[in-house]
GROMACS .gro file of C-alpha atoms in nm:
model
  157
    1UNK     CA    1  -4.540   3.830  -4.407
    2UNK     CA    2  -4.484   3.963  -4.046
    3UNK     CA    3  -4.833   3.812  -3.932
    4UNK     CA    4  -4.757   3.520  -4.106
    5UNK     CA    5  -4.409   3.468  -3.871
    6UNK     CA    6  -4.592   3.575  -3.613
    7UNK     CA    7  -4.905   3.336  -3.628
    8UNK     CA    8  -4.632   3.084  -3.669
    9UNK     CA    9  -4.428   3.144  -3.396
   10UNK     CA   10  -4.763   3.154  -3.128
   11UNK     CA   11  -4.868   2.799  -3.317
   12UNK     CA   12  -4.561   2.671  -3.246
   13UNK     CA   13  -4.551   2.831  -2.888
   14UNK     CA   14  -4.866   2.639  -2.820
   15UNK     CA   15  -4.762   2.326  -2.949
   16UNK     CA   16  -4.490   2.275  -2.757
   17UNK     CA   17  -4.658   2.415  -2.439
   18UNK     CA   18  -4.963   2.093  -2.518
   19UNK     CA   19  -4.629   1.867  -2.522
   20UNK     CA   20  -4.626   1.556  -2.306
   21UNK     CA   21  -4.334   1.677  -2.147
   22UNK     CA   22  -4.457   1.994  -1.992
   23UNK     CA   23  -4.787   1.843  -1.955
   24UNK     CA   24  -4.656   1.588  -1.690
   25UNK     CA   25  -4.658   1.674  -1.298
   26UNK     CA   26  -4.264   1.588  -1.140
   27UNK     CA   27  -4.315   1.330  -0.914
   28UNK     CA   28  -4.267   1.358  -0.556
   29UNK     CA   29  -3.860   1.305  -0.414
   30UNK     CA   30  -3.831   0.916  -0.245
   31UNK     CA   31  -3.911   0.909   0.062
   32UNK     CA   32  -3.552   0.698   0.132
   33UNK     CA   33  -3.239   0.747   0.063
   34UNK     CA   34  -3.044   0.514  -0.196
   35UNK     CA   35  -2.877   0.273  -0.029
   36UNK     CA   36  -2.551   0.239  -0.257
   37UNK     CA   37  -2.329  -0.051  -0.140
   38UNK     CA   38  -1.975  -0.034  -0.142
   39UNK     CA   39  -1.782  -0.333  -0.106
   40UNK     CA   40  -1.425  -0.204   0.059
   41UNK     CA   41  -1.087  -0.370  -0.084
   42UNK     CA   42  -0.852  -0.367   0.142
   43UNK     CA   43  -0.521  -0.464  -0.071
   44UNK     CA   44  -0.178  -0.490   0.053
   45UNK     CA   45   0.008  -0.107   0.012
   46UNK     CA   46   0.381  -0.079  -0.086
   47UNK     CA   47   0.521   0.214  -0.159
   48UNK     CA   48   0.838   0.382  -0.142
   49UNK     CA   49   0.891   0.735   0.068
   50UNK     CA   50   1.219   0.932  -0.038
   51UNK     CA   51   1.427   1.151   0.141
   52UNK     CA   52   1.642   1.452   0.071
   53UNK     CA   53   2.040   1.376   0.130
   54UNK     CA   54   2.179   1.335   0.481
   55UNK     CA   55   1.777   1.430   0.595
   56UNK     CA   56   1.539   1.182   0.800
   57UNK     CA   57   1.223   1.472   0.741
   58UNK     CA   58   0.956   1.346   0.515
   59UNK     CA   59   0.886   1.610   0.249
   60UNK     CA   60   0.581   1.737   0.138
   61UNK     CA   61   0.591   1.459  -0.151
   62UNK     CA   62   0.649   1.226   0.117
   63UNK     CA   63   0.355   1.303   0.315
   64UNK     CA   64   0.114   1.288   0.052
   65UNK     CA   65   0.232   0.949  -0.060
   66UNK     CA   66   0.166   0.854   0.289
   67UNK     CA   67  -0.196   1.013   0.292
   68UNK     CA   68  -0.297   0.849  -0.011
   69UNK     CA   69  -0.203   0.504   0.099
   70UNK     CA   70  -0.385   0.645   0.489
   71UNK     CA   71  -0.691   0.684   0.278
   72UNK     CA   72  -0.640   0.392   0.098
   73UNK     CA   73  -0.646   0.161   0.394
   74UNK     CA   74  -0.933   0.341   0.540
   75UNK     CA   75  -1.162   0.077   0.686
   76UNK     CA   76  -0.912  -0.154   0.683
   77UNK     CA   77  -0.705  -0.325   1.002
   78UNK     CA   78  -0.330  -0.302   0.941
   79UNK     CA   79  -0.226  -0.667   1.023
   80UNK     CA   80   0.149  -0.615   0.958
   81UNK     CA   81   0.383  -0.296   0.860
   82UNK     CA   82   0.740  -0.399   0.667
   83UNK     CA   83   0.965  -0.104   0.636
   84UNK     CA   84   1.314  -0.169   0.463
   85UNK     CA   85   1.588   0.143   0.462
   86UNK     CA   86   1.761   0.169   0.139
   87UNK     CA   87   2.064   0.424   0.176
   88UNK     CA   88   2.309   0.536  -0.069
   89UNK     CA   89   2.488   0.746   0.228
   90UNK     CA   90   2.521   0.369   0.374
   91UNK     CA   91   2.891   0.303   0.557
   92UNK     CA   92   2.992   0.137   0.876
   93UNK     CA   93   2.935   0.552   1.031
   94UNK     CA   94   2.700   0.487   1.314
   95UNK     CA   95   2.565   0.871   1.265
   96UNK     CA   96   2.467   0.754   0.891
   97UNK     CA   97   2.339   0.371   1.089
   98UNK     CA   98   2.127   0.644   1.322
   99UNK     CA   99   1.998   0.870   0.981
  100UNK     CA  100   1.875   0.548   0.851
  101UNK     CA  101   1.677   0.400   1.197
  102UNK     CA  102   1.570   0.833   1.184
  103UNK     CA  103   1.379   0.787   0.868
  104UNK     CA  104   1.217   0.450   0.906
  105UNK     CA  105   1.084   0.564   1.248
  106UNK     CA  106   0.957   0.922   1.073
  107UNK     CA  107   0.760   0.740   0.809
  108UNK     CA  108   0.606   0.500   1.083
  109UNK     CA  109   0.574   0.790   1.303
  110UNK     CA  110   0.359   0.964   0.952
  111UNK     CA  111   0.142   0.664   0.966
  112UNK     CA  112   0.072   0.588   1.304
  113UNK     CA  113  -0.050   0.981   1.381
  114UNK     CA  114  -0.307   0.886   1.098
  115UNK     CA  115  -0.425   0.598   1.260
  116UNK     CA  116  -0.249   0.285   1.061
  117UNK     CA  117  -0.074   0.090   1.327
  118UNK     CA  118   0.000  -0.297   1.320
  119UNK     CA  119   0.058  -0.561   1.577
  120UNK     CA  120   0.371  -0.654   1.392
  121UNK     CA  121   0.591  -0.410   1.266
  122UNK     CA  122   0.920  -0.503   1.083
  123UNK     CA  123   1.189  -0.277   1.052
  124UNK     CA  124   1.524  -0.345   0.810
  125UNK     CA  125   1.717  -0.049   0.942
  126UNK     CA  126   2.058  -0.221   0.824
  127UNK     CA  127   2.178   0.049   0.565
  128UNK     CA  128   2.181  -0.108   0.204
  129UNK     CA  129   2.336   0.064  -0.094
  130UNK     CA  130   2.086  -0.007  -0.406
  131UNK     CA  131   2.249  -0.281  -0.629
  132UNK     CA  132   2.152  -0.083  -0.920
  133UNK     CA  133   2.331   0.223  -0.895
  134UNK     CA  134   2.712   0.282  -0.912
  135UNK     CA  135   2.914   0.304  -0.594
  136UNK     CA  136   2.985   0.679  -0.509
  137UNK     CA  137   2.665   0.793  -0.697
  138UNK     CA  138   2.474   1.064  -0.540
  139UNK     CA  139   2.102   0.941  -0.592
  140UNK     CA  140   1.777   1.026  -0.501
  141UNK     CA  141   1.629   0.713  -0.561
  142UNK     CA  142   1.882   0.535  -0.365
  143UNK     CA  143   1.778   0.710   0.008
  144UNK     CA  144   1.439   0.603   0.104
  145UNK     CA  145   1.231   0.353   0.282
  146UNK     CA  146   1.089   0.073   0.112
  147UNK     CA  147   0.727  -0.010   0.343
  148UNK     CA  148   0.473  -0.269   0.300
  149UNK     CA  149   0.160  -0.275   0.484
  150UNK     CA  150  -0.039  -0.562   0.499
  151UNK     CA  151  -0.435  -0.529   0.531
  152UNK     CA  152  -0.749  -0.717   0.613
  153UNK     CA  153  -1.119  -0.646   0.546
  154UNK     CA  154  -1.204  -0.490   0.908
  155UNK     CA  155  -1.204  -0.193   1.135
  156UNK     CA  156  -0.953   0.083   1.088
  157UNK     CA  157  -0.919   0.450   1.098
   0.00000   0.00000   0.00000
């Protein structure tokens, strides 16, 4: 029975070794490289970059929210920047008027050191309190800037 398994096993060894498979040479690599084409969309960016209370620092959130929309527009040309404060610490205090021009000029400051600048640039640093939330609420939501960037196929960083 052993020499049976055994006669079997080499049989079958052979077999597969006279395959077509193993039989055939690889051929040789291209001698170019694919060309894959890659159509960039360059789409208009909003997005919305929070802050921490009575703070104009962007956050570690912050700046990766304003990386991924970088590499987003990567390629692109920036044609126009919108950036809108929205401030639930929002009175008639100048130091709160001055927290609100700090943090719309920190997240254009965040884009422009990676390379997305505009011609145009729109700021709305009039504190507004957020329609939606009760007066006297302490919300997150309600202190950030509001930014649109507008792009066009064309060269960027």
């Amino acid at each position: 029975m052993k020499r049976s398994m055994i006669a079997l096993a080499g049989l079958t060894v052979a077999a597969v070794m006279q395959a077509p498979a193993f039989a055939e040479v690889p051929a040789a690599p291209p001698s170019q490289p694919a060309d894959i084409s890659h159509a960039k969309s360059c789409e208009d960016v909003s997005m919305s970059v929070y802050f921490s209370a009575y703070e104009s620092m962007l956050s570690s959130y912050s700046m990766r929210a304003v990386n991924a929309a970088s590499e987003r527009l990567a390629g692109c040309a920036v044609t126009e920047i919108n950036a809108e404060v929205v401030s639930e610490e929002a009175h008639d205090d100048e130091d709160l008027a001055d927290l609100s021009q700090a943090r719309a000029a920190a997240v254009l400051e965040a884009f422009n050191a990676r390379g997305i600048q505009a011609r145009e640039v729109h700021t709305d640093i009039s504190p507004k309190v957020d329609v939606a939330m009760p007066v006297g609420t302490n919300a997150p939501l309600a202190r950030r800037v509001d930014i649109v960037l507008t792009a066009q196929p064309g060269y960027g960083l």
